Amino acid sequence: MKLDRILIYGMGLMGGSLSLAIREKYPKAEISAVVRSKKSKTTILSKKLATHVFTLEENPKIEWDHFDLVVFSTPVASVLKLIPSLPKSGKTIYIDLGSTKQSIVDLVNIHFGDNEHNYISTHPMCGSEQTGPEAAVPSLYVDKLCILTKPKLASQTSFDFVKQFWETIGSWTIQMDAKVHDETLAYVSHLPHVISTILVNVAGKNHTTMDQVNSIPKPITGGGFRDMSRIAGSNAEMWVSIFKENKSFLIDSIDQFITQLTEFRNLFLEDVGLDESKMISIWESALKKKETIQKNK
Amino acid sequence: MKLDRILIYGMGLMGGSLSLAIREKYPKAEISAVVRSKKSKTTILSKKLATHVFTLEENPKIEWDHFDLVVFSTPVASVLKLIPSLPKSGKTIYIDLGSTKQSIVDLVNIHFGDNEHNYISTHPMCGSEQTGPEAAVPSLYVDKLCILTKPKLASQTSFDFVKQFWETIGSWTIQMDAKVHDETLAYVSHLPHVISTILVNVAGKNHTTMDQVNSIPKPITGGGFRDMSRIAGSNAEMWVSIFKENKSFLIDSIDQFITQLTEFRNLFLEDVGLDESKMISIWESALKKKETIQKNK
């Protein structure tokens, strides 16, 4: 399958980094980019992230068929607005980098109906607290997981092509059903972002803490807080979109978190004294599960 | 003030690293260590972390006066058991590396009564998910914050000496009242450790997530979860001790966390649709507070 002309729709950190990676791995491919703002256009051209860049104002009607591969690198809400405009036949392969899958796959199934098509939903797990094309780096996807979700009637050829594409870029891939993806991601990605953000707001609301913070020019926090707050508050628009799309699983995960945190808190309530063995078992369980989840052991 | 003989009581990661740092900065000082287990003794001798090492079994009665500086590098609960055995006069300077201050300072005040003394409570903020003397590194304290707490009747000379000591080791120091220390640390350290641990347990309890985790040899988590779980479940015994000592402020911080997380969760309940502007303001607040707390801007 040829890969001469690629369109990256939306070029922030993810799209820009993908562009740099494509340049390395597919040097003959011509990359075009669609962006919202003139500021992005200027950055992209000066960083040479794409050969052709146009804003939607300049080019409101995109000729999708012109490209071998179209990459939607925008929040899920925007992807959902674009899917209905795609042609129902043709050789162009479409992928998105969306952080949730169910709503995209549902809409793809509706849009293409009974037609075989070439839309594969993908999720490269390599976010960063940085944003914008100015932060783009060619190695963003290297040795990262890219989850592939195949809608019911997507062609096997397009699936194999997309899998090969991400592996050439340097990612490793697994296939997940849309629902399994969204539930899993609620726990390993969406909930952690909520927790990190709330943690910073809780610390930021405590007057004693903030008095100390403001009393000296250096940070009073150690590595624990630094790591726990790294992803806090970044990329609000993207996260609102993710939370809306994954509302049900996110609520489940938050409720689980509140339940377990409340159980922990209530270990301190006993007048008979703290149940240390229970507390230690919570700690040991976390250590063991962390090793399992992160494949450290 | 001379610093010829130093005793480090308890030699895990913190004590062992301090020993390596002392060797670099005070090469003439002779370092002795007290440890619990024979295994630690073997590690310490093979890593040359101390000149003399003895277990409590071998040497149950320590001659404190023999040393210029005694460093208690054990959980707070153990420090509290040692303070009553200290001589009420003499030139020896005592410090601990305890993660909470109020209970230590209260006991120091009671123990020394109306006598001027040389006990300064210190808290170098440089923990790690690693533990044990085998993980010791000489740079652990370099460019880290060390909080100094001066009990009421501690001599100014000893305070100045201890401040100078930590700055020579490479830390930067600030002085905090015990209560302010404990409240602040609840928010910037203790709560984050609880949150990280609960997060891993919540993810680890979700069957869909664990099925995916167990289906492939590589981790399915991205950098967000990795950072958010780094401090989870480590060093259970130390944390139980910290939580017991700082119970009241920890409970306050957990309650604040549950309140704010519940508020966030309830943004999804409205049948009229999600209040996006409220969600974005939570995100923007976190971003701003993170920059303030971490002194990024």
Coordinates of C-alpha atoms in Angstrom, one line a residue:
Chain A
M1 CA 0.0 0.0 0.0
K2 CA 1.3 3.4 -0.9
L3 CA 1.9 6.2 1.6
D4 CA 2.7 9.2 -0.6
R5 CA 0.3 11.8 0.8
I6 CA -0.6 12.1 4.4
L7 CA -3.0 14.6 6.0
I8 CA -2.7 15.3 9.7
Y9 CA -5.9 17.1 10.8
G10 CA -5.0 19.0 13.9
M11 CA -1.3 19.5 14.7
G12 CA -0.6 19.9 18.4
L13 CA 2.0 17.9 20.3
M14 CA 0.7 14.6 19.1
G15 CA 0.2 15.5 15.4
G16 CA 3.4 17.5 15.2
S17 CA 5.4 14.6 16.8
L18 CA 3.8 12.1 14.4
S19 CA 4.8 14.3 11.5
L20 CA 8.4 14.4 12.7
A21 CA 8.4 10.6 13.1
I22 CA 6.8 10.1 9.6
R23 CA 9.6 12.2 8.1
E24 CA 12.2 9.9 9.6
K25 CA 10.5 6.6 8.7
Y26 CA 8.7 7.5 5.4
P27 CA 11.0 10.3 4.0
K28 CA 9.2 10.3 0.6
A29 CA 5.7 11.0 2.1
E30 CA 4.3 14.5 1.6
I31 CA 2.7 15.7 4.8
S32 CA -0.2 18.3 4.8
A33 CA -1.7 19.7 8.0
V34 CA -5.0 21.3 8.8
V35 CA -5.0 23.6 11.9
R36 CA -7.3 26.0 13.6
S37 CA -5.2 29.1 14.2
K38 CA -2.7 31.1 12.1
K39 CA -0.3 31.0 15.1
S40 CA -0.2 27.2 14.8
K41 CA 0.4 27.5 11.1
T42 CA 3.3 29.8 11.6
T43 CA 4.9 27.5 14.2
I44 CA 4.4 24.4 12.0
L45 CA 5.9 26.0 9.0
S46 CA 8.9 27.4 11.0
K47 CA 9.5 24.0 12.6
K48 CA 9.0 22.3 9.1
L49 CA 6.4 19.9 10.6
A50 CA 4.5 19.8 7.3
T51 CA 4.9 20.8 3.6
H52 CA 1.5 22.3 3.2
V53 CA -0.4 23.9 6.1
F54 CA -3.8 25.4 5.9
T55 CA -6.4 26.7 8.3
L56 CA -10.0 25.7 8.0
E57 CA -10.8 29.3 7.0
E58 CA -8.5 29.0 4.0
N59 CA -9.7 25.6 3.0
P60 CA -13.1 24.7 4.5
K61 CA -13.7 21.7 2.2
I62 CA -11.1 19.0 2.4
E63 CA -10.7 16.5 -0.5
W64 CA -10.2 13.4 1.6
D65 CA -9.6 11.2 -1.4
H66 CA -6.5 13.1 -2.2
F67 CA -4.7 11.4 0.6
D68 CA -3.5 7.9 1.3
L69 CA -3.7 8.3 5.0
V70 CA -5.7 10.8 7.1
V71 CA -4.9 11.2 10.8
F72 CA -7.3 13.0 13.0
S73 CA -5.3 14.5 15.8
T74 CA -7.9 16.4 17.7
P75 CA -10.0 15.9 20.8
V76 CA -12.6 13.1 20.4
A77 CA -15.5 15.7 20.2
S78 CA -13.9 17.1 17.1
V79 CA -13.3 13.7 15.6
L80 CA -17.0 13.0 16.1
K81 CA -17.9 16.1 14.0
L82 CA -15.7 15.0 11.2
I83 CA -16.7 11.4 10.7
P84 CA -20.1 12.2 9.1
S85 CA -18.2 14.1 6.3
L86 CA -16.1 11.2 5.2
P87 CA -16.7 9.6 1.9
K88 CA -18.3 6.1 2.2
S89 CA -16.0 4.5 -0.3
G90 CA -12.4 5.0 -1.6
K91 CA -8.9 3.9 -0.7
T92 CA -8.0 6.5 1.8
I93 CA -7.2 5.1 5.2
Y94 CA -8.5 7.0 8.2
I95 CA -7.2 6.9 11.8
D96 CA -7.7 9.0 14.8
L97 CA -5.6 9.3 18.0
G98 CA -8.6 9.6 20.2
S99 CA -8.4 8.9 24.0
T100 CA -11.8 7.1 24.0
K101 CA -13.1 4.6 21.5
Q102 CA -16.7 3.7 22.1
S103 CA -18.3 6.9 20.8
I104 CA -16.0 7.0 17.7
V105 CA -16.5 3.3 16.8
D106 CA -20.3 3.7 17.3
L107 CA -20.4 6.7 15.0
V108 CA -18.1 5.0 12.4
N109 CA -20.4 1.9 12.4
I110 CA -23.5 4.2 11.8
H111 CA -21.8 6.4 9.2
F112 CA -20.4 3.5 7.0
G113 CA -23.4 1.3 7.6
D114 CA -23.1 -1.9 5.6
N115 CA -20.1 -0.7 3.6
E116 CA -16.6 -2.1 4.2
H117 CA -14.4 0.8 5.0
N118 CA -10.8 1.8 6.1
Y119 CA -11.4 3.6 9.4
I120 CA -9.3 2.2 12.2
S121 CA -9.4 3.9 15.6
T122 CA -6.0 4.1 17.4
H123 CA -4.8 5.4 20.7
P124 CA -1.1 6.0 21.1
M125 CA -0.5 6.3 24.8
C126 CA 2.1 9.0 25.0
G127 CA 0.5 12.1 26.2
S128 CA 2.5 14.7 28.0
E129 CA 1.8 17.7 30.2
Q130 CA 3.2 19.7 27.3
T131 CA 1.0 20.9 24.5
G132 CA 1.2 22.5 21.1
P133 CA 3.3 21.9 18.0
E134 CA 6.3 23.8 19.5
A135 CA 6.7 20.8 21.9
A136 CA 6.8 18.2 19.1
V137 CA 9.5 15.6 19.2
P138 CA 10.2 12.7 16.7
S139 CA 10.6 10.2 19.5
L140 CA 7.2 10.7 21.2
Y141 CA 5.8 7.4 20.0
V142 CA 8.9 5.3 20.3
D143 CA 8.5 2.3 22.6
K144 CA 5.0 3.4 23.6
L145 CA 1.8 1.4 23.4
C146 CA -0.6 2.1 20.6
I147 CA -4.0 0.5 21.1
L148 CA -5.8 -0.4 17.9
T149 CA -9.6 -0.7 17.7
K150 CA -11.1 -2.2 14.6
P151 CA -14.7 -1.2 13.9
K152 CA -16.9 -4.1 12.8
L153 CA -16.7 -3.6 9.0
A154 CA -13.2 -2.1 8.7
S155 CA -11.2 -4.0 6.2
Q156 CA -8.5 -6.4 7.5
T157 CA -6.2 -4.8 4.9
S158 CA -6.5 -1.4 6.5
F159 CA -6.1 -2.8 10.0
D160 CA -2.9 -4.6 9.0
F161 CA -1.7 -1.4 7.3
V162 CA -2.3 0.7 10.4
K163 CA -0.7 -1.8 12.7
Q164 CA 2.4 -1.9 10.4
F165 CA 2.3 1.9 10.3
W166 CA 2.5 2.4 14.1
E167 CA 5.1 -0.3 14.5
T168 CA 7.2 1.4 11.8
I169 CA 6.8 4.7 13.8
G170 CA 8.3 2.8 16.8
S171 CA 5.3 1.9 18.9
W172 CA 4.2 -1.5 19.9
T173 CA 0.5 -2.4 19.4
I174 CA -2.3 -4.3 20.9
Q175 CA -5.9 -4.7 19.7
M176 CA -8.7 -3.9 22.1
D177 CA -12.4 -3.8 21.8
A178 CA -13.8 -0.3 22.2
K179 CA -15.6 -1.0 25.5
V180 CA -12.7 -2.8 27.0
H181 CA -10.5 0.1 25.9
D182 CA -12.7 2.8 27.5
E183 CA -13.1 0.9 30.8
T184 CA -9.4 0.1 31.1
L185 CA -8.3 3.7 30.2
A186 CA -10.7 5.1 32.9
Y187 CA -8.5 3.3 35.5
V188 CA -5.0 3.6 34.1
S189 CA -5.3 7.1 32.6
H190 CA -8.5 9.2 33.1
L191 CA -8.8 8.6 36.9
P192 CA -5.1 9.4 37.5
H193 CA -5.5 12.7 35.7
V194 CA -8.5 13.6 37.9
I195 CA -6.8 12.5 41.0
S196 CA -3.6 14.5 40.2
T197 CA -5.7 17.6 39.5
I198 CA -7.8 17.3 42.7
L199 CA -4.6 16.7 44.8
V200 CA -3.1 20.0 43.6
N201 CA -6.3 21.9 44.3
V202 CA -6.6 20.4 47.8
A203 CA -3.0 21.4 48.7
G204 CA -3.5 24.7 47.0
K205 CA -6.5 25.4 49.2
N206 CA -4.8 24.8 52.5
H207 CA -3.6 28.1 54.0
T208 CA -0.8 26.8 56.1
T209 CA 0.7 25.0 53.1
M210 CA 0.4 28.0 50.9
D211 CA 1.9 30.3 53.5
Q212 CA 4.9 28.0 53.6
V213 CA 5.0 27.8 49.8
N214 CA 4.9 31.6 49.5
S215 CA 7.5 32.2 52.3
I216 CA 10.5 30.9 50.3
P217 CA 11.8 31.0 46.7
K218 CA 12.3 27.3 46.3
P219 CA 9.7 24.5 46.2
I220 CA 8.9 22.9 49.5
T221 CA 7.7 19.8 47.8
G222 CA 9.6 16.6 47.4
G223 CA 9.7 14.1 44.5
G224 CA 6.4 12.5 45.6
F225 CA 4.3 15.6 45.1
R226 CA 6.2 16.6 42.0
D227 CA 5.4 13.2 40.3
M228 CA 1.8 13.1 41.6
S229 CA 1.1 16.6 40.3
R230 CA 2.9 16.4 36.9
I231 CA -0.2 15.7 34.9
A232 CA -2.5 18.0 37.0
G233 CA -4.5 20.6 35.2
S234 CA -3.0 20.2 31.7
N235 CA -4.9 20.4 28.5
A236 CA -8.3 21.2 30.0
E237 CA -10.2 21.1 26.7
M238 CA -8.9 17.7 25.8
W239 CA -9.8 16.3 29.2
V240 CA -13.3 17.7 29.3
S241 CA -13.8 16.0 25.9
I242 CA -12.4 12.7 27.3
F243 CA -14.5 12.8 30.4
K244 CA -17.7 13.5 28.5
E245 CA -17.0 10.6 26.2
N246 CA -16.1 8.2 29.0
K247 CA -18.5 9.5 31.6
S248 CA -19.9 6.2 32.8
F249 CA -16.6 4.4 33.4
L250 CA -15.0 7.5 34.8
I251 CA -17.8 7.8 37.4
D252 CA -17.4 4.1 38.3
S253 CA -13.7 4.6 38.8
I254 CA -14.2 7.8 40.9
D255 CA -16.8 6.0 43.1
Q256 CA -14.4 3.1 43.6
F257 CA -11.7 5.6 44.6
I258 CA -13.9 7.4 47.0
T259 CA -15.0 4.0 48.5
Q260 CA -11.5 2.8 49.0
L261 CA -10.2 6.2 50.3
T262 CA -13.1 6.4 52.8
E263 CA -12.3 2.9 54.0
F264 CA -8.7 3.9 54.5
R265 CA -9.7 7.1 56.3
N266 CA -12.1 5.1 58.6
L267 CA -9.2 3.0 59.8
F268 CA -8.3 6.1 62.0
L269 CA -11.7 6.3 63.6
E270 CA -11.6 3.3 65.9
D271 CA -11.3 4.4 69.5
V272 CA -9.7 1.1 70.2
G273 CA -6.7 2.2 68.2
L274 CA -5.5 2.0 64.6
D275 CA -5.8 -1.3 62.8
E276 CA -2.2 -1.4 61.6
S277 CA -2.3 -4.8 60.0
K278 CA -5.2 -3.6 57.8
M279 CA -3.2 -0.5 56.8
I280 CA -0.2 -2.6 56.0
S281 CA -2.2 -5.0 53.9
I282 CA -3.5 -2.0 51.9
W283 CA 0.1 -0.9 51.3
E284 CA 1.3 -4.4 50.5
S285 CA -1.6 -5.0 48.1
A286 CA -0.7 -1.7 46.2
L287 CA 3.0 -2.7 46.0
K288 CA 2.1 -6.1 44.5
K289 CA -0.4 -4.7 42.1
K290 CA 1.9 -1.9 41.0
E291 CA 4.5 -4.5 40.1
T292 CA 1.9 -6.5 38.2
I293 CA 0.6 -3.5 36.3
Q294 CA 4.0 -2.1 35.5
K295 CA 5.5 -5.5 34.8
N296 CA 8.3 -4.8 37.1
K297 CA 8.3 -8.4 38.4
Chain B
M1 CA 32.3 22.5 67.0
K2 CA 34.0 19.2 66.3
L3 CA 32.5 16.4 64.4
D4 CA 34.9 13.5 64.9
R5 CA 32.5 10.8 65.9
I6 CA 29.0 10.3 64.5
L7 CA 26.5 7.7 65.3
I8 CA 23.8 6.9 62.8
Y9 CA 21.0 4.9 64.5
G10 CA 19.2 3.0 61.9
M11 CA 20.8 2.7 58.5
G12 CA 18.4 2.2 55.7
L13 CA 18.4 4.3 52.5
M14 CA 18.4 7.6 54.4
G15 CA 21.0 6.8 57.0
G16 CA 23.2 5.0 54.5
S17 CA 23.0 7.9 52.1
L18 CA 23.8 10.3 54.8
S19 CA 26.8 8.3 55.7
L20 CA 28.1 8.4 52.2
A21 CA 27.5 12.2 52.1
I22 CA 29.3 12.7 55.4
R23 CA 32.3 10.7 54.1
E24 CA 32.6 13.1 51.2
K25 CA 32.1 16.3 53.2
Y26 CA 33.7 15.3 56.6
P27 CA 36.3 12.8 55.5
K28 CA 37.9 12.7 59.0
A29 CA 34.7 11.8 60.8
E30 CA 34.4 8.3 62.1
I31 CA 30.9 6.8 61.5
S32 CA 29.3 4.2 63.7
A33 CA 26.0 2.6 62.9
V34 CA 23.3 0.8 65.0
V35 CA 21.1 -1.6 63.0
R36 CA 18.4 -4.1 63.7
S37 CA 19.4 -7.0 61.6
K38 CA 22.6 -9.0 60.8
K39 CA 21.7 -8.8 57.2
S40 CA 21.8 -4.9 57.3
K41 CA 25.1 -5.2 59.1
T42 CA 26.6 -7.3 56.4
T43 CA 25.4 -4.9 53.6
I44 CA 26.7 -1.9 55.5
L45 CA 30.1 -3.3 56.0
S46 CA 30.4 -4.5 52.4
K47 CA 29.3 -1.1 51.1
K48 CA 31.6 0.5 53.6
L49 CA 28.8 2.8 54.9
A50 CA 30.2 2.8 58.4
T51 CA 33.4 2.0 60.2
H52 CA 31.7 0.3 63.2
V53 CA 28.4 -1.4 62.9
F54 CA 26.6 -3.2 65.7
T55 CA 23.2 -4.7 66.2
L56 CA 21.2 -3.8 69.3
E57 CA 21.6 -7.4 70.4
E58 CA 25.4 -7.0 70.3
N59 CA 25.3 -3.6 72.1
P60 CA 22.1 -2.9 73.9
K61 CA 23.3 0.0 75.9
I62 CA 24.6 2.9 73.8
E63 CA 27.0 5.4 75.2
W64 CA 25.5 8.5 73.7
D65 CA 28.2 10.9 75.2
H66 CA 30.8 9.1 73.1
F67 CA 29.5 10.9 70.0
D68 CA 29.6 14.5 68.7
L69 CA 26.5 13.9 66.6
V70 CA 23.8 11.3 66.9
V71 CA 21.4 10.9 64.0
F72 CA 18.2 8.9 64.5
S73 CA 17.3 7.5 61.1
T74 CA 14.3 5.4 62.0
P75 CA 10.5 5.8 61.8
V76 CA 9.1 8.3 64.2
A77 CA 7.7 5.6 66.5
S78 CA 11.2 4.3 67.1
V79 CA 12.6 7.8 67.7
L80 CA 9.9 8.3 70.3
K81 CA 11.1 5.2 72.1
L82 CA 14.7 6.5 72.1
I83 CA 14.3 10.0 73.4
P84 CA 13.6 9.1 77.0
S85 CA 16.9 7.3 77.2
L86 CA 19.0 10.3 76.2
P87 CA 21.2 12.0 78.9
K88 CA 19.8 15.4 79.9
S89 CA 23.1 17.2 79.7
G90 CA 26.3 16.9 77.7
K91 CA 27.7 18.2 74.4
T92 CA 26.3 15.6 72.1
I93 CA 24.0 17.0 69.4
Y94 CA 21.0 14.9 68.5
I95 CA 19.0 15.0 65.3
D96 CA 16.3 12.8 63.8
L97 CA 15.2 12.6 60.2
G98 CA 11.5 12.1 61.2
S99 CA 8.7 12.8 58.8
T100 CA 6.5 14.3 61.5
K101 CA 7.5 16.8 64.1
Q102 CA 4.9 17.5 66.7
S103 CA 5.1 14.3 68.7
I104 CA 8.9 14.3 68.7
V105 CA 9.1 18.0 69.8
D106 CA 6.5 17.4 72.5
L107 CA 8.4 14.5 73.9
V108 CA 11.8 16.4 73.7
N109 CA 10.2 19.2 75.6
I110 CA 8.9 16.9 78.3
H111 CA 12.1 14.8 78.5
F112 CA 14.5 17.7 78.8
G113 CA 12.2 19.8 81.0
D114 CA 13.8 23.1 81.9
N115 CA 17.3 22.1 80.7
E116 CA 18.8 23.7 77.7
H117 CA 19.7 20.8 75.3
N118 CA 21.0 20.0 71.9
Y119 CA 18.2 18.2 70.2
I120 CA 17.1 19.6 66.9
S121 CA 14.5 17.8 64.8
T122 CA 15.1 17.7 61.1
H123 CA 13.3 16.5 58.1
P124 CA 15.2 16.0 54.9
M125 CA 12.7 15.7 52.1
C126 CA 14.3 13.2 49.8
G127 CA 12.4 9.9 50.3
S128 CA 12.4 7.4 47.5
E129 CA 10.4 4.3 46.7
Q130 CA 13.6 2.4 47.2
T131 CA 14.6 1.3 50.7
G132 CA 17.5 -0.3 52.5
P133 CA 21.2 0.5 52.8
E134 CA 21.9 -1.3 49.5
A135 CA 20.1 1.6 47.7
A136 CA 22.2 4.3 49.5
V137 CA 23.7 7.1 47.3
P138 CA 25.9 10.0 48.3
S139 CA 23.8 12.5 46.4
L140 CA 20.4 11.8 48.0
Y141 CA 20.4 15.0 50.0
V142 CA 21.9 17.3 47.4
D143 CA 19.7 20.3 46.5
K144 CA 16.9 18.9 48.5
L145 CA 14.9 20.7 51.2
C146 CA 15.7 19.9 54.8
I147 CA 13.2 21.4 57.3
L148 CA 14.6 22.3 60.7
T149 CA 12.4 22.4 63.8
K150 CA 13.9 23.9 67.0
P151 CA 12.3 22.7 70.3
K152 CA 11.7 25.5 72.8
L153 CA 14.9 25.0 74.9
A154 CA 17.3 23.7 72.2
S155 CA 20.5 25.8 72.2
Q156 CA 20.9 28.3 69.4
T157 CA 24.5 26.9 69.0
S158 CA 23.2 23.4 68.3
F159 CA 20.6 24.8 65.9
D160 CA 23.2 26.8 64.0
F161 CA 25.5 23.7 63.9
V162 CA 22.7 21.5 62.5
K163 CA 21.8 24.1 59.9
Q164 CA 25.4 24.3 58.8
F165 CA 25.7 20.5 58.8
W166 CA 22.8 20.0 56.4
E167 CA 23.9 22.8 54.2
T168 CA 27.4 21.3 54.0
I169 CA 25.8 18.0 53.0
G170 CA 24.2 19.9 50.1
S171 CA 20.6 20.5 51.3
W172 CA 19.0 23.9 51.6
T173 CA 17.2 24.5 54.8
I174 CA 14.2 26.3 56.2
Q175 CA 12.9 26.5 59.8
M176 CA 9.3 25.5 60.6
D177 CA 7.3 25.3 63.7
A178 CA 6.3 21.6 64.5
K179 CA 2.6 22.2 63.9
V180 CA 3.1 24.1 60.7
H181 CA 5.4 21.3 59.5
D182 CA 3.0 18.6 60.2
E183 CA 0.0 20.3 58.6
T184 CA 2.0 21.3 55.5
L185 CA 3.5 17.8 55.1
A186 CA 0.1 16.2 55.3
Y187 CA -0.8 18.0 52.1
V188 CA 2.4 17.9 50.2
S189 CA 3.6 14.5 51.2
H190 CA 1.4 12.2 53.3
L191 CA -1.8 12.7 51.3
P192 CA 0.0 12.1 48.0
H193 CA 1.3 8.8 49.3
V194 CA -2.2 7.7 50.4
I195 CA -3.7 8.8 47.0
S196 CA -1.0 7.0 45.0
T197 CA -1.6 3.8 47.0
I198 CA -5.4 3.9 46.7
L199 CA -5.1 4.6 43.0
V200 CA -3.1 1.4 42.4
N201 CA -5.5 -0.6 44.5
V202 CA -8.5 0.8 42.6
A203 CA -7.0 0.0 39.2
G204 CA -5.8 -3.4 40.5
K205 CA -9.4 -4.3 41.6
N206 CA -10.9 -3.6 38.2
H207 CA -11.2 -6.9 36.3
T208 CA -11.3 -5.5 32.8
T209 CA -8.1 -3.6 33.5
M210 CA -6.3 -6.5 35.0
D211 CA -7.4 -8.8 32.2
Q212 CA -5.7 -6.4 29.8
V213 CA -2.7 -6.1 32.0
N214 CA -2.3 -9.9 32.2
S215 CA -2.9 -10.4 28.4
I216 CA 0.4 -8.9 27.3
P217 CA 4.0 -8.9 28.5
K218 CA 4.5 -5.1 28.3
P219 CA 2.9 -2.5 30.6
I220 CA -0.4 -1.0 29.2
T221 CA 0.1 2.1 31.3
G222 CA 1.5 5.4 30.1
G223 CA 3.7 8.0 31.9
G224 CA 0.7 9.4 33.8
F225 CA -0.1 6.2 35.7
R226 CA 3.6 5.4 36.1
D227 CA 4.3 8.7 37.8
M228 CA 1.1 8.6 39.8
S229 CA 1.9 5.1 41.2
R230 CA 5.7 5.5 41.8
I231 CA 5.3 6.1 45.5
A232 CA 2.4 3.6 46.0
G233 CA 2.8 1.0 48.7
S234 CA 6.4 1.6 49.5
N235 CA 7.8 1.3 53.0
A236 CA 4.6 0.3 54.8
E237 CA 6.0 0.4 58.3
M238 CA 7.3 3.9 57.9
W239 CA 4.0 5.2 56.6
V240 CA 2.0 3.6 59.3
S241 CA 4.2 5.4 61.8
I242 CA 3.8 8.7 59.9
F243 CA 0.0 8.3 59.7
K244 CA -0.3 7.6 63.3
E245 CA 1.7 10.6 64.3
N246 CA 0.0 12.9 61.9
K247 CA -3.5 11.4 62.1
S248 CA -5.4 14.6 62.7
F249 CA -4.0 16.6 59.8
L250 CA -4.0 13.6 57.5
I251 CA -7.7 13.0 58.2
D252 CA -8.4 16.7 57.4
S253 CA -6.5 16.4 54.1
I254 CA -8.3 13.2 53.1
D255 CA -11.7 14.8 53.9
Q256 CA -10.8 17.8 51.8
F257 CA -9.8 15.4 49.0
I258 CA -13.0 13.4 49.2
T259 CA -15.1 16.6 49.3
Q260 CA -13.4 18.1 46.2
L261 CA -13.4 14.7 44.3
T262 CA -17.1 14.3 45.1
E263 CA -17.8 17.8 43.8
F264 CA -16.0 17.0 40.6
R265 CA -17.9 13.7 40.3
N266 CA -21.2 15.5 40.7
L267 CA -20.5 17.7 37.8
F268 CA -21.5 14.6 35.7
L269 CA -24.9 14.1 37.4
E270 CA -26.8 17.0 35.9
D271 CA -29.4 15.9 33.5
V272 CA -29.1 19.3 31.9
G273 CA -25.6 18.4 30.7
L274 CA -22.1 18.8 32.0
D275 CA -21.0 22.1 33.4
E276 CA -17.9 22.4 31.2
S277 CA -16.9 25.8 32.4
K278 CA -16.8 24.6 36.0
M279 CA -14.7 21.6 35.0
I280 CA -12.3 23.8 33.1
S281 CA -12.0 26.2 36.0
I282 CA -11.0 23.2 38.3
W283 CA -8.4 22.3 35.7
E284 CA -7.1 25.9 35.3
S285 CA -7.0 26.3 39.1
A286 CA -4.8 23.2 39.4
L287 CA -2.5 24.4 36.7
K288 CA -2.0 27.7 38.3
K289 CA -1.5 26.2 41.8
K290 CA 0.9 23.7 40.5
E291 CA 3.1 26.4 39.1
T292 CA 2.9 28.3 42.4
I293 CA 3.7 25.3 44.5
Q294 CA 6.5 24.0 42.3
K295 CA 7.8 27.5 41.6
N296 CA 7.7 27.0 37.9
K297 CA 6.6 30.5 37.3

